Coordinates of C-alpha atoms and ligand atoms in Angstrom, one line a residue:
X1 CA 43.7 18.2 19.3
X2 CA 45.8 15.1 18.2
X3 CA 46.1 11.4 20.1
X4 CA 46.3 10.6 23.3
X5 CA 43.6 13.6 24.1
X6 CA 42.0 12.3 21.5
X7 CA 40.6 9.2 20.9
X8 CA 37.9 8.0 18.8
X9 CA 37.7 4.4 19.9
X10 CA 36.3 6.0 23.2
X11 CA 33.1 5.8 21.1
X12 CA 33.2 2.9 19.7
X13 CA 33.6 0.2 23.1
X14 CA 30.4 -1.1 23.2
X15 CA 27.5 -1.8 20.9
X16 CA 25.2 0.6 23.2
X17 CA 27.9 3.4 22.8
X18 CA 28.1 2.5 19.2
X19 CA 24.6 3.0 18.7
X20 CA 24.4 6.3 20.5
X21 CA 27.4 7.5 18.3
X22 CA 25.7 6.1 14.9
X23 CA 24.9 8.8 12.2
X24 CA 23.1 7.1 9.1
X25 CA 19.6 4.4 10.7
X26 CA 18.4 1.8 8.3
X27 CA 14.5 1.6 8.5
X28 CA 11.7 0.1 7.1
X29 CA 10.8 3.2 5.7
X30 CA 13.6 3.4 3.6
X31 CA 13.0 0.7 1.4
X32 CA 10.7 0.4 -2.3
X33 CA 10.7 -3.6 -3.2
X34 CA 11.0 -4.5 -6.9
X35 CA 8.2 -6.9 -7.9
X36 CA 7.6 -8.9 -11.4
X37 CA 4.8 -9.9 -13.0
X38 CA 4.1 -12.8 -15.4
X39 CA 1.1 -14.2 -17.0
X40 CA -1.0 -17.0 -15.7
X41 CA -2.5 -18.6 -12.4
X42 CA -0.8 -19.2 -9.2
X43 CA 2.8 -18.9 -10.6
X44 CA 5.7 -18.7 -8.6
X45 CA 8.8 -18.9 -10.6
X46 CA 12.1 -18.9 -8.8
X47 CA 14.4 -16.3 -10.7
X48 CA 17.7 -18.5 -11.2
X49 CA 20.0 -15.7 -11.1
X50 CA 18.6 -13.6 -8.2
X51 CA 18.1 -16.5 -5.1
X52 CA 14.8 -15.3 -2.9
X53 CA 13.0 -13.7 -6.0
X54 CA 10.2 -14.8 -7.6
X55 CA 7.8 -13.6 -11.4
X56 CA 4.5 -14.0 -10.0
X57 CA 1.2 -14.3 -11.1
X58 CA -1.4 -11.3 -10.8
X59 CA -3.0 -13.7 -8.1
X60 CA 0.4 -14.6 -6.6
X61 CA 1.7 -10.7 -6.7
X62 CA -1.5 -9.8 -5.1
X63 CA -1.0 -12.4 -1.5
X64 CA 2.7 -11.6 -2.0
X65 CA 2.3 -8.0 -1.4
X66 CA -0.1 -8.9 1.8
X67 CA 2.7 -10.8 3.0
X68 CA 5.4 -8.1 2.7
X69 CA 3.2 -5.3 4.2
X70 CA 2.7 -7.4 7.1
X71 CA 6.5 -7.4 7.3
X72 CA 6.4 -3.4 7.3
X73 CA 7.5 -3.0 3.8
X74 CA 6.6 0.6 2.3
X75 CA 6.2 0.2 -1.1
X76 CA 6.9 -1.9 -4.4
X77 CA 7.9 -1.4 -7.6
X78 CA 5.8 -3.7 -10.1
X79 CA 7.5 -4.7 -13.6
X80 CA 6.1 -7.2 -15.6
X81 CA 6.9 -9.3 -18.8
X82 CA 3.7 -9.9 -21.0
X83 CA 3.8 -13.2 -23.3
X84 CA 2.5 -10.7 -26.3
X85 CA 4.7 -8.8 -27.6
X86 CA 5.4 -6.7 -30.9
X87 CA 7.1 -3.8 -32.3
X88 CA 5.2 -1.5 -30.3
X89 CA 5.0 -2.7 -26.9
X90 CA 1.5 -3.0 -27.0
X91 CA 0.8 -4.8 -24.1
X92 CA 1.9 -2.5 -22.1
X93 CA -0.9 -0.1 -23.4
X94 CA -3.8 -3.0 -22.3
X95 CA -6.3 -2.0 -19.7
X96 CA -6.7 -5.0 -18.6
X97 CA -2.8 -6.1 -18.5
X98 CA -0.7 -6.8 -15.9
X99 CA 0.2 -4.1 -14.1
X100 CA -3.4 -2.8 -14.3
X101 CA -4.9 -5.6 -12.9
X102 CA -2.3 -6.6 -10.2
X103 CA -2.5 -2.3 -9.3
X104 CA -6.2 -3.1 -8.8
X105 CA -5.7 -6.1 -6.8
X106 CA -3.4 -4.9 -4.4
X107 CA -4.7 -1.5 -3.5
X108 CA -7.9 -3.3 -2.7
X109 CA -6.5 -6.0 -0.9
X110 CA -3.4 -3.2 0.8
X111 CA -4.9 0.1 0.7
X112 CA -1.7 1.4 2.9
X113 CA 0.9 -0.3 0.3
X114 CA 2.5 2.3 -2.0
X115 CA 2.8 1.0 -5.8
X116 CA 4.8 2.2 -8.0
X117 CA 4.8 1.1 -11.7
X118 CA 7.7 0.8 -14.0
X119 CA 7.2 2.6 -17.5
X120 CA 9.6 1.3 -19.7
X121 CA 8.9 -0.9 -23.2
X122 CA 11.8 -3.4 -23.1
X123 CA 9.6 -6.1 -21.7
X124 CA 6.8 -5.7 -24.2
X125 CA 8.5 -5.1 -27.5
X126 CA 9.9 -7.9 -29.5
X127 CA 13.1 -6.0 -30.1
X128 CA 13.8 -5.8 -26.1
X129 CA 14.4 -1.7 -26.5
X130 CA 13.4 0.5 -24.3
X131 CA 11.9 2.5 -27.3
X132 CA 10.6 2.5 -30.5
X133 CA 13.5 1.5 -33.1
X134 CA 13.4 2.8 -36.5
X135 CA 14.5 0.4 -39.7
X136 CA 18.1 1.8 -39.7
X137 CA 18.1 0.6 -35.9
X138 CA 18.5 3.4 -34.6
X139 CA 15.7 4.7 -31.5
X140 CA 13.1 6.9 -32.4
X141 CA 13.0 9.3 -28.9
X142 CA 10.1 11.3 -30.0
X143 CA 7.6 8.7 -30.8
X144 CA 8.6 6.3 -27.6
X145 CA 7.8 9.6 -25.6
X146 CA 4.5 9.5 -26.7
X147 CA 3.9 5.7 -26.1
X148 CA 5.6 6.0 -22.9
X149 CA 3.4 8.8 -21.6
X150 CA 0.5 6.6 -23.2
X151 CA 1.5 3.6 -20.9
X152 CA 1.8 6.2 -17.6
X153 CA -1.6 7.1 -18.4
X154 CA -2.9 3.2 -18.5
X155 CA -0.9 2.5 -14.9
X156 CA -2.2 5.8 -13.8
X157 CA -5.8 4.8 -14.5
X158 CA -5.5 1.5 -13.0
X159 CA -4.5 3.0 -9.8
X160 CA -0.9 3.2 -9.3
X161 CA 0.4 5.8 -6.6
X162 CA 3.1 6.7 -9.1
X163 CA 4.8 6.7 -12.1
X164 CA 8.4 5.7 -12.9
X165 CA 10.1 6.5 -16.3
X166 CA 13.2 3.8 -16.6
X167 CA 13.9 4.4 -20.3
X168 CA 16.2 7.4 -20.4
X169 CA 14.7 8.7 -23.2
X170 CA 14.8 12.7 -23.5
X171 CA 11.5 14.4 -23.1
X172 CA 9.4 11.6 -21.7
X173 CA 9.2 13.3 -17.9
X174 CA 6.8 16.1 -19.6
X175 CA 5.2 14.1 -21.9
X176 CA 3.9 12.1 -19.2
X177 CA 3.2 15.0 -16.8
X178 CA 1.5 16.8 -19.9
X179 CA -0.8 13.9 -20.4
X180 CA -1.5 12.9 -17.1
X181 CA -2.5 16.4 -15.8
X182 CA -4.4 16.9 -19.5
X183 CA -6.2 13.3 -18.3
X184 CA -7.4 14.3 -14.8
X185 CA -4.4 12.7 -13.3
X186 CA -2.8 15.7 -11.6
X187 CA -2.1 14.3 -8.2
X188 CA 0.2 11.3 -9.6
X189 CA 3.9 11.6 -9.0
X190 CA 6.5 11.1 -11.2
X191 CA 9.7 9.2 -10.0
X192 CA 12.1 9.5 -12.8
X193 CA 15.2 7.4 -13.3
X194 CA 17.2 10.5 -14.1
X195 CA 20.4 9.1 -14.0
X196 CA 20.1 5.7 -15.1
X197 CA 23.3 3.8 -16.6
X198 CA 24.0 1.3 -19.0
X199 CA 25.3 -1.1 -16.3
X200 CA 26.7 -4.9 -16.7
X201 CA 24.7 -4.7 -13.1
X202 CA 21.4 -5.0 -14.7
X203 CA 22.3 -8.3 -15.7
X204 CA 19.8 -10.7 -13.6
X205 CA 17.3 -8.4 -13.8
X206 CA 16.9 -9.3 -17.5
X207 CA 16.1 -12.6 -16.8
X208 CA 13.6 -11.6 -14.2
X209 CA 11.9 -9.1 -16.8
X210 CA 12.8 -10.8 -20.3
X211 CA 13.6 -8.0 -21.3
X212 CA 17.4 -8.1 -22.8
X213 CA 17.5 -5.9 -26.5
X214 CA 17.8 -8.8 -29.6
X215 CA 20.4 -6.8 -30.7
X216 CA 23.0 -3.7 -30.0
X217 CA 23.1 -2.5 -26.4
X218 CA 21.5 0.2 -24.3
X219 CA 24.1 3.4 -24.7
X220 CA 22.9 5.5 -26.5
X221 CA 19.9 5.9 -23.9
X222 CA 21.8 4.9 -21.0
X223 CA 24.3 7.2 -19.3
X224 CA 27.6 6.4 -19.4
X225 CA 29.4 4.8 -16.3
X226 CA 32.0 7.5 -16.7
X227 CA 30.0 10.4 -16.4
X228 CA 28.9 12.1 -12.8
X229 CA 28.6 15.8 -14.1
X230 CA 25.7 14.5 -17.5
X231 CA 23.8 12.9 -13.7
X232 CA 23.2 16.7 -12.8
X233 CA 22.0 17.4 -16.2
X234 CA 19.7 14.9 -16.8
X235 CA 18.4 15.5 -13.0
X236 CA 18.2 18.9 -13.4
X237 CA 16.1 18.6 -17.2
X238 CA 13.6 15.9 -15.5
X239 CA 12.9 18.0 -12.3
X240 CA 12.0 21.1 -14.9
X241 CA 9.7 18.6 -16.9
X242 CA 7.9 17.8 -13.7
X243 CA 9.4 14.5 -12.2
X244 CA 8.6 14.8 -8.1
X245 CA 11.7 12.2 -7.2
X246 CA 14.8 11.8 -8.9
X247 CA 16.5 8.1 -8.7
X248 CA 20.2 7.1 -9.2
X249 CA 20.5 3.6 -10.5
X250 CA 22.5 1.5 -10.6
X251 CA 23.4 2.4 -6.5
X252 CA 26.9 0.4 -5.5
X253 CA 29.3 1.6 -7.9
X254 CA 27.6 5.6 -8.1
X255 CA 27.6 6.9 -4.7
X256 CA 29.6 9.6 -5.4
X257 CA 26.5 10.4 -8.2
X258 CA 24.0 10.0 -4.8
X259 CA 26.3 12.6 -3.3
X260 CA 26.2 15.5 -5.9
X261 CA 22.5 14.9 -6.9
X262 CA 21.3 15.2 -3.1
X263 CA 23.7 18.0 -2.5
X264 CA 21.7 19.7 -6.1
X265 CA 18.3 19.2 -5.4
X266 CA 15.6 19.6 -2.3
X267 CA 13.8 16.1 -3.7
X268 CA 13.9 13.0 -2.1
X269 CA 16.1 11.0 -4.3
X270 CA 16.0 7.3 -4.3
X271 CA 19.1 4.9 -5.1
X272 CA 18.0 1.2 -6.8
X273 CA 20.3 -1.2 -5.9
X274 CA 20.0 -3.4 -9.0
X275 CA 19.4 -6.9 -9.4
X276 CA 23.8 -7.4 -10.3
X277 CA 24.3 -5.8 -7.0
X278 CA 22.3 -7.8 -4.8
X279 CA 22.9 -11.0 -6.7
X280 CA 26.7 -10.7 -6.5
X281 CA 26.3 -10.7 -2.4
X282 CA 23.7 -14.1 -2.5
X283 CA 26.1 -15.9 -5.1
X284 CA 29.4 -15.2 -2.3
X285 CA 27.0 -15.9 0.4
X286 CA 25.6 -19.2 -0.8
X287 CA 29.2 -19.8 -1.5
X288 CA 29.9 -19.1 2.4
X289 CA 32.5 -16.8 1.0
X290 CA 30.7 -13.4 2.5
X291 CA 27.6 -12.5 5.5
X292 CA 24.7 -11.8 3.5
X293 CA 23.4 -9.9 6.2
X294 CA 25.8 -7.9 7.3
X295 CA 26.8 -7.2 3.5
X296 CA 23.1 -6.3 2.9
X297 CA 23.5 -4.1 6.1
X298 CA 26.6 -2.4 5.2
X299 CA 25.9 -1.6 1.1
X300 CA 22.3 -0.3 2.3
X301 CA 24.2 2.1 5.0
X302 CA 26.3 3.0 2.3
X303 CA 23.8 4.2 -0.3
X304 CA 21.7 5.7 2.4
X305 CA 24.8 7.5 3.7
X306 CA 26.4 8.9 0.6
X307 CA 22.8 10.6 0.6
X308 CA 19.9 8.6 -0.8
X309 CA 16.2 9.1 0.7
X310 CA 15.0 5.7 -0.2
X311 CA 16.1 2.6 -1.5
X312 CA 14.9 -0.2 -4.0
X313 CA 16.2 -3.2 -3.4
X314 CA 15.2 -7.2 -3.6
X315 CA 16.6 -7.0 -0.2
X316 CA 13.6 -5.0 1.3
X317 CA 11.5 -7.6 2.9
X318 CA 14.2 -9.3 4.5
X319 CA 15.7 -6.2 5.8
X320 CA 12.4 -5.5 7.4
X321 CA 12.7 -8.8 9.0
X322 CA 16.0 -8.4 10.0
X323 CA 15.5 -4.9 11.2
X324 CA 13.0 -6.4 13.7
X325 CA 15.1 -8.6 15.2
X326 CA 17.5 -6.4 15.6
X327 CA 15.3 -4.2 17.9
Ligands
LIG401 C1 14.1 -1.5 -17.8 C2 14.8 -1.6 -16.5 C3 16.0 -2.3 -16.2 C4 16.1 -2.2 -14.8 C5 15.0 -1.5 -14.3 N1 14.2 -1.1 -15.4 C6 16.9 -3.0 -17.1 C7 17.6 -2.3 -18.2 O1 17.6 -1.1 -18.3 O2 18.1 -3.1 -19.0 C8 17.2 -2.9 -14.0 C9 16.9 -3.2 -12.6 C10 17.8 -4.2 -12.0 O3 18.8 -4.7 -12.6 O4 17.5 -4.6 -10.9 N2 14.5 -0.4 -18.6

């Protein structure tokens, strides 16, 4: 049946009939908001490069976090970038660091806030790799595996409702399951970043975390921008080690990857908008050169359309905000 019987702008006439005919919702509930955490007392440092984020303090993190629960935010995502760091990424491995401590406070000052922790070792090692490098440069996956699992068990200790693996090393999804469950820490979930790529989007973030490698680059962790099929692969090998969610990342420029890895798997999988993403859409917007909110609007709709469950994203508080007014 071809025009004039039919005729899709029928639907499409008012903002009432458009939101009857809408297929893919935005909500609060769809959202997991990246925080970073530096050393110190009642900091708040701006990050330059992404406009509306901040490194806080433990302190700061903590009253932050009341703030966006209040606003109806779900969850967070806590990174943080110790002064200390060596060869090993020992800070990472401190009771008493960071992420413990700012776990700690918030889950006793928002019981109801989910927090997830980052496990990665860029931001603690002096090299800025995301593991262990041996003295020909290369990375040693075996050996990060073990610290990284040894750093899951630390956060899981402390408190954290789950664990998230963003090193893309091979192996490190039952590692961490092994030791956890071996450590009375059954129940934590595992959200791997199974298909992770070595992105020029990750850009800002770096600043945020200081955690850009001294030297070389990320590939050969990091997928490859050109592959979608190796994304099934490395889905497929961390939901057999254990991992509970699967994440795409970077979001934008893989939605086809969202695609195939929901249409694979019964998971929920989660899409992270990276910090390049979201920063590209402030910069033209400061510039008055695009609508940050309707940009934020439509990319979110996008990721959640081509088939992610949730979303990180820097944009998640104001979305919340947003999303109440627009009720
Ligand atoms: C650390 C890590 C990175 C991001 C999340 N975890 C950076 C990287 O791999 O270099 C990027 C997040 C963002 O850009 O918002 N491994």
């Amino acid at each position: 049946m071809g025009f004039p019987l039919s005729r899709p702008r029928r639907l499409r006439q008012s903002d009432a009939w458009r939101r009857l005919a809408r297929e893919t919702r935005l909500s609060p509930d769809d959202f997991v908001y990246p925080m970073f955490l530096v050393p110190g007392k009642r900091v708040r440092h701006a990050v330059e490069s992404m406009p509306g984020v901040s490194q806080f303090s433990v302190d700061q993190c903590v009253a932050e976090a009341e703030r966006i629960a209040q606003l109806g935010v779900a969850a967070i995502i806590l990174f943080s970038a110790p002064a200390e760091k060596d060869a090993r990424a020992s800070a990472f491995l401190d009771p008493d660091g960071l992420v413990p401590q700012a776990v700690k406070g918030i889950k006793a000052a928002c019981p109801g806030l989910i927090v997830w922790t980052d496990v990665c070792l860029c931001s603690a090692t002096d090299h800025g790799h995301c593991g262990h490098v041996l003295p020909s440069g290369a990375i040693d996956n075996d050996s990060s595996v073990e610290t990284l699992a040894q750093v899951a068990l630390n956060y899981a200790r402390a408190g954290a409702d789950a664990v998230a693996p963003s090193d893309m090393m091979d192996g490190r999804v039952l590692a961490m399951r092994r030791l956890l469950d071996r450590s009375g820490f059954a129940t934590t979930p595992i959200v791997s970043y199974a298909a992770k790529y070595a992105s020029a989007f990750y850009g800002p973030f770096r600043e945020a975390a200081d955690s850009a490698p001294a030297f070389g680059d990320r590939r050969s962790y990091q997928m490859d921008p050109a592959n979608a099929r190796e994304a099934l692969r490395e889905v497929k090998a961390d939901l057999e080690e254990g991992a509970d969610m699967v994440m795409v990342k970077p979001a934008g420029p893989y939605l086809d990857v969202i695609r195939r890895v929901r249409e694979a798997v019964d998971v929920p999988v989660a899409a992270y908008q990276v910090s390049g993403e979201y920063s590209l859409i402030k910069a033209a917007s400061e510039r008055g050169w695009i609508d940050e909110r309707a940009a934020a609007f439509e990319t979110l709709t996008g990721i959640k359309r081509a088939g992610a469950d949730l979303i990180l994203t820097y944009f998640a508080p104001q979305m919340c905000q947003w999303l109440k007014e627009a009720r």
